[in-house]
mmCIF file of C-alpha atoms in Angstrom:
data_model
loop_
_atom_site.group_PDB
_atom_site.id
_atom_site.type_symbol
_atom_site.label_atom_id
_atom_site.label_comp_id
_atom_site.label_asym_id
_atom_site.label_seq_id
_atom_site.Cartn_x
_atom_site.Cartn_y
_atom_site.Cartn_z
ATOM 1 C CA UNK J 24 0.000 0.000 0.000
ATOM 2 C CA UNK J 25 1.130 3.549 -0.753
ATOM 3 C CA UNK J 26 -0.171 6.549 1.189
ATOM 4 C CA UNK J 27 0.615 10.250 1.103
ATOM 5 C CA UNK J 28 1.354 12.293 4.196
ATOM 6 C CA UNK J 29 2.421 15.810 5.015
ATOM 7 C CA UNK J 30 6.150 16.492 5.012
ATOM 8 C CA UNK J 31 5.562 18.455 8.211
ATOM 9 C CA UNK J 32 4.329 15.423 10.127
ATOM 10 C CA UNK J 33 6.907 13.901 12.485
ATOM 11 C CA UNK J 34 8.167 10.429 11.495
ATOM 12 C CA UNK J 35 7.314 9.003 14.930
ATOM 13 C CA UNK J 36 3.692 10.128 14.512
ATOM 14 C CA UNK J 37 3.508 8.588 11.046
ATOM 15 C CA UNK J 38 4.850 5.294 12.386
ATOM 16 C CA UNK J 39 2.168 5.272 15.081
ATOM 17 C CA UNK J 40 -0.426 5.228 12.308
ATOM 18 C CA UNK J 41 1.539 2.945 9.959
ATOM 19 C CA UNK J 42 3.788 0.696 12.101
ATOM 20 C CA UNK J 43 6.759 -0.614 10.157
ATOM 21 C CA UNK J 44 6.110 1.668 7.187
ATOM 22 C CA UNK J 45 8.842 2.902 4.883
ATOM 23 C CA UNK J 46 8.837 6.710 4.964
ATOM 24 C CA UNK J 47 9.965 8.234 1.676
ATOM 25 C CA UNK J 48 10.554 11.957 1.249
ATOM 26 C CA UNK J 49 9.836 12.808 -2.404
ATOM 27 C CA UNK J 50 10.180 16.592 -2.095
ATOM 28 C CA UNK J 51 12.955 18.804 -3.421
ATOM 29 C CA UNK J 52 14.456 18.576 0.096
ATOM 30 C CA UNK J 53 14.954 14.801 -0.049
ATOM 31 C CA UNK J 54 18.444 13.718 0.947
ATOM 32 C CA UNK J 55 18.588 10.647 -1.285
ATOM 33 C CA UNK J 56 17.814 9.562 -4.839
ATOM 34 C CA UNK J 57 14.085 10.062 -4.275
ATOM 35 C CA UNK J 58 14.691 13.771 -4.882
ATOM 36 C CA UNK J 59 14.475 12.747 -8.546
ATOM 37 C CA UNK J 60 10.687 12.483 -8.067
ATOM 38 C CA UNK J 61 10.460 16.202 -7.296
ATOM 39 C CA UNK J 62 8.972 18.329 -10.111
ATOM 40 C CA UNK J 63 11.860 20.717 -9.467
ATOM 41 C CA UNK J 64 14.539 18.115 -10.224
ATOM 42 C CA UNK J 65 16.578 19.019 -13.348
ATOM 43 C CA UNK J 66 16.398 15.792 -15.352
ATOM 44 C CA UNK J 67 16.740 17.643 -18.648
ATOM 45 C CA UNK J 68 15.220 16.747 -21.984
ATOM 46 C CA UNK J 69 11.596 16.954 -20.802
ATOM 47 C CA UNK J 70 9.386 17.823 -23.790
ATOM 48 C CA UNK J 71 7.416 21.030 -23.309
ATOM 49 C CA UNK J 72 3.788 20.267 -24.230
ATOM 50 C CA UNK J 73 2.536 21.873 -27.460
ATOM 51 C CA UNK J 74 6.071 23.151 -28.186
ATOM 52 C CA UNK J 75 7.714 20.941 -30.797
ATOM 53 C CA UNK J 76 11.463 20.563 -30.353
ATOM 54 C CA UNK J 77 11.581 22.503 -27.065
ATOM 55 C CA UNK J 78 12.618 20.763 -23.868
ATOM 56 C CA UNK J 79 13.009 21.757 -20.238
ATOM 57 C CA UNK J 80 15.250 20.732 -17.366
ATOM 58 C CA UNK J 81 12.314 20.232 -14.970
ATOM 59 C CA UNK J 82 8.544 19.901 -14.808
ATOM 60 C CA UNK J 83 8.272 22.897 -12.491
ATOM 61 C CA UNK J 84 10.155 25.036 -15.024
ATOM 62 C CA UNK J 85 7.565 24.096 -17.661
ATOM 63 C CA UNK J 86 4.695 24.917 -15.311
ATOM 64 C CA UNK J 87 6.153 28.273 -14.286
ATOM 65 C CA UNK J 88 7.595 29.115 -17.698
ATOM 66 C CA UNK J 89 4.279 28.802 -19.541
ATOM 67 C CA UNK J 90 2.415 31.046 -17.090
ATOM 68 C CA UNK J 91 1.177 34.330 -18.524
ATOM 69 C CA UNK J 92 0.682 37.418 -16.340
ATOM 70 C CA UNK J 93 -0.699 40.914 -16.895
ATOM 71 C CA UNK J 94 2.830 42.289 -17.163
ATOM 72 C CA UNK J 95 4.735 39.287 -18.518
ATOM 73 C CA UNK J 96 4.312 36.535 -21.088
ATOM 74 C CA UNK J 97 5.972 33.101 -21.020
ATOM 75 C CA UNK J 98 9.539 32.822 -19.706
ATOM 76 C CA UNK J 99 11.462 30.152 -21.595
ATOM 77 C CA UNK J 100 14.673 31.012 -19.725
ATOM 78 C CA UNK J 101 13.285 28.937 -16.860
ATOM 79 C CA UNK J 102 13.549 25.807 -19.030
ATOM 80 C CA UNK J 103 17.340 25.862 -18.602
ATOM 81 C CA UNK J 104 17.289 26.293 -14.798
ATOM 82 C CA UNK J 105 19.326 23.488 -13.193
ATOM 83 C CA UNK J 106 19.347 24.837 -9.628
ATOM 84 C CA UNK J 107 15.884 23.752 -8.379
ATOM 85 C CA UNK J 108 15.535 27.347 -7.136
ATOM 86 C CA UNK J 109 14.227 30.716 -8.312
ATOM 87 C CA UNK J 110 11.441 29.317 -10.472
ATOM 88 C CA UNK J 111 8.371 30.867 -8.872
ATOM 89 C CA UNK J 112 6.877 33.809 -10.771
ATOM 90 C CA UNK J 113 4.855 35.979 -8.433
ATOM 91 C CA UNK J 114 1.732 38.106 -8.711
ATOM 92 C CA UNK J 115 3.542 40.817 -6.792
ATOM 93 C CA UNK J 116 6.147 41.174 -9.517
ATOM 94 C CA UNK J 117 4.209 40.338 -12.676
ATOM 95 C CA UNK J 118 0.587 41.203 -11.886
ATOM 96 C CA UNK J 119 -2.509 39.068 -12.138
ATOM 97 C CA UNK J 120 -2.029 35.607 -13.700
ATOM 98 C CA UNK J 121 -4.043 35.236 -16.908
ATOM 99 C CA UNK J 122 -3.483 31.528 -17.514
ATOM 100 C CA UNK J 123 -0.963 29.121 -19.011
ATOM 101 C CA UNK J 124 -0.025 29.462 -22.658
ATOM 102 C CA UNK J 125 -0.793 26.313 -24.643
ATOM 103 C CA UNK J 126 2.777 25.942 -25.863
ATOM 104 C CA UNK J 127 5.590 28.459 -26.067
ATOM 105 C CA UNK J 128 4.203 30.035 -29.243
ATOM 106 C CA UNK J 129 0.556 29.095 -28.741
ATOM 107 C CA UNK J 130 -2.318 31.534 -29.168
ATOM 108 C CA UNK J 131 -4.539 29.923 -26.526
ATOM 109 C CA UNK J 132 -4.503 30.559 -22.778
ATOM 110 C CA UNK J 133 -5.543 27.634 -20.600
ATOM 111 C CA UNK J 134 -7.337 27.933 -17.277
ATOM 112 C CA UNK J 135 -5.604 26.576 -14.187
ATOM 113 C CA UNK J 136 -7.301 23.173 -14.038
ATOM 114 C CA UNK J 137 -7.164 22.702 -17.806
ATOM 115 C CA UNK J 138 -3.441 23.531 -17.699
ATOM 116 C CA UNK J 139 -2.938 20.886 -15.030
ATOM 117 C CA UNK J 140 -4.484 18.292 -17.331
ATOM 118 C CA UNK J 141 -2.812 19.400 -20.568
ATOM 119 C CA UNK J 142 0.598 20.653 -19.357
ATOM 120 C CA UNK J 143 1.534 19.487 -15.860
ATOM 121 C CA UNK J 144 0.234 15.907 -15.963
ATOM 122 C CA UNK J 145 1.746 15.004 -19.365
ATOM 123 C CA UNK J 146 5.105 16.556 -18.437
ATOM 124 C CA UNK J 147 5.242 14.767 -15.079
ATOM 125 C CA UNK J 148 4.066 11.492 -16.615
ATOM 126 C CA UNK J 149 6.897 11.762 -19.156
ATOM 127 C CA UNK J 150 9.379 12.025 -16.269
ATOM 128 C CA UNK J 151 7.822 9.049 -14.474
ATOM 129 C CA UNK J 152 8.082 6.939 -17.622
ATOM 130 C CA UNK J 153 11.444 8.095 -18.934
ATOM 131 C CA UNK J 154 13.573 9.350 -16.049
ATOM 132 C CA UNK J 155 12.546 7.546 -12.840
ATOM 133 C CA UNK J 156 11.239 4.194 -14.060
ATOM 134 C CA UNK J 157 13.691 2.409 -11.754
ATOM 135 C CA UNK J 158 12.293 4.175 -8.668
ATOM 136 C CA UNK J 159 8.703 3.493 -9.700
ATOM 137 C CA UNK J 160 9.440 -0.213 -10.124
ATOM 138 C CA UNK J 161 11.055 -0.383 -6.668
ATOM 139 C CA UNK J 162 8.073 1.406 -5.108
ATOM 140 C CA UNK J 163 5.670 -0.918 -6.905
ATOM 141 C CA UNK J 164 7.500 -4.005 -5.689
ATOM 142 C CA UNK J 165 7.973 -2.775 -2.105
ATOM 143 C CA UNK J 166 4.329 -1.701 -1.797
ATOM 144 C CA UNK J 167 3.201 -5.308 -2.314
ATOM 145 C CA UNK J 168 4.461 -6.261 1.136
ATOM 146 C CA UNK J 169 4.969 -2.972 2.997
ATOM 147 C CA UNK J 170 3.235 0.345 3.541
ATOM 148 C CA UNK J 171 5.093 3.136 1.751
ATOM 149 C CA UNK J 172 4.443 6.654 3.064
ATOM 150 C CA UNK J 173 5.302 9.364 0.537
ATOM 151 C CA UNK J 174 5.983 12.779 2.088
ATOM 152 C CA UNK J 175 4.976 15.934 0.249
ATOM 153 C CA UNK J 176 4.393 19.596 1.080
ATOM 154 C CA UNK J 177 1.156 19.851 -0.894
ATOM 155 C CA UNK J 178 -1.967 18.236 0.481
ATOM 156 C CA UNK J 179 -4.226 18.456 -2.563
ATOM 157 C CA UNK J 180 -4.970 15.082 -4.152
ATOM 158 C CA UNK J 181 -7.790 16.415 -6.337
ATOM 159 C CA UNK J 182 -6.538 17.387 -9.783
ATOM 160 C CA UNK J 183 -9.636 19.495 -10.398
ATOM 161 C CA UNK J 184 -9.319 21.529 -7.178
ATOM 162 C CA UNK J 185 -7.516 24.770 -8.078
ATOM 163 C CA UNK J 186 -7.550 26.145 -4.529
ATOM 164 C CA UNK J 187 -4.247 24.484 -3.586
ATOM 165 C CA UNK J 188 -1.105 23.184 -5.305
ATOM 166 C CA UNK J 189 -1.385 19.590 -6.471
ATOM 167 C CA UNK J 190 0.476 16.901 -4.521
ATOM 168 C CA UNK J 191 3.013 15.299 -6.840
ATOM 169 C CA UNK J 192 3.365 12.470 -4.286
ATOM 170 C CA UNK J 193 -0.272 11.653 -5.084
ATOM 171 C CA UNK J 194 0.698 11.477 -8.773
ATOM 172 C CA UNK J 195 3.554 9.093 -7.921
ATOM 173 C CA UNK J 196 1.084 6.915 -5.997
ATOM 174 C CA UNK J 197 -1.476 7.011 -8.804
ATOM 175 C CA UNK J 198 1.096 6.148 -11.461
ATOM 176 C CA UNK J 199 2.689 3.371 -9.404
ATOM 177 C CA UNK J 200 -0.687 1.790 -8.643
ATOM 178 C CA UNK J 201 -2.106 2.281 -12.154
ATOM 179 C CA UNK J 202 -4.893 4.562 -10.935
ATOM 180 C CA UNK J 203 -6.493 7.813 -12.065
ATOM 181 C CA UNK J 204 -5.258 9.976 -13.711
ATOM 182 C CA UNK J 205 -2.659 7.690 -15.265
ATOM 183 C CA UNK J 206 -4.128 4.199 -15.299
ATOM 184 C CA UNK J 207 -6.940 2.329 -16.930
ATOM 185 C CA UNK J 208 -8.118 0.533 -13.786
ATOM 186 C CA UNK J 209 -10.111 3.483 -12.475
ATOM 187 C CA UNK J 210 -12.220 5.718 -14.691
ATOM 188 C CA UNK J 211 -13.366 7.934 -11.845
ATOM 189 C CA UNK J 212 -11.247 9.849 -9.357
ATOM 190 C CA UNK J 213 -10.004 7.659 -6.587
ATOM 191 C CA UNK J 214 -10.337 8.818 -3.020
ATOM 192 C CA UNK J 215 -6.881 9.342 -1.645
ATOM 193 C CA UNK J 216 -6.007 7.295 1.445
ATOM 194 C CA UNK J 217 -4.401 10.044 3.419
ATOM 195 C CA UNK J 218 -4.479 11.424 6.927
ATOM 196 C CA UNK J 219 -3.454 15.032 6.560
ATOM 197 C CA UNK J 220 -3.564 17.304 9.578
#
């Protein structure tokens, strides 16, 4: 079994709920190879959706780079960021966000939820399939006999809820288990087994 928990929760409290569980930090702060599951990790070569021939170092760079604001259009310089830092583009600096451009040179602006489906999910899925397949296979195998607790900062496991950032740990779980939004086993949204504070 794989569950998602808050990165802020103390390991001893997690183990009270899931005795004997393997706790796996999958944030950009991870101290081991699981940091490669972070959307900020600079894998390189990630295709930018709707942008033929253009690639990015990280998923987060794609997400931030395709944002359009009142005072600023897309920022393709983010695609070459290898530091895992300085990627956030703020309302304070650029004004009201207008949407995500459907491709670097696209004419269409996508709403937040639509952009999650058409930009973020395909980019992150590409990473899961092409850059971290070894980790996914180990998680899949280990979860057959143990409880794996994935730690993330974001709590939102509902792709269609724009009120909070989406938990990428939830996407790792969904992909590993072959569930929505990546698998064919479930056609409706699964209810996340999670005990967030």
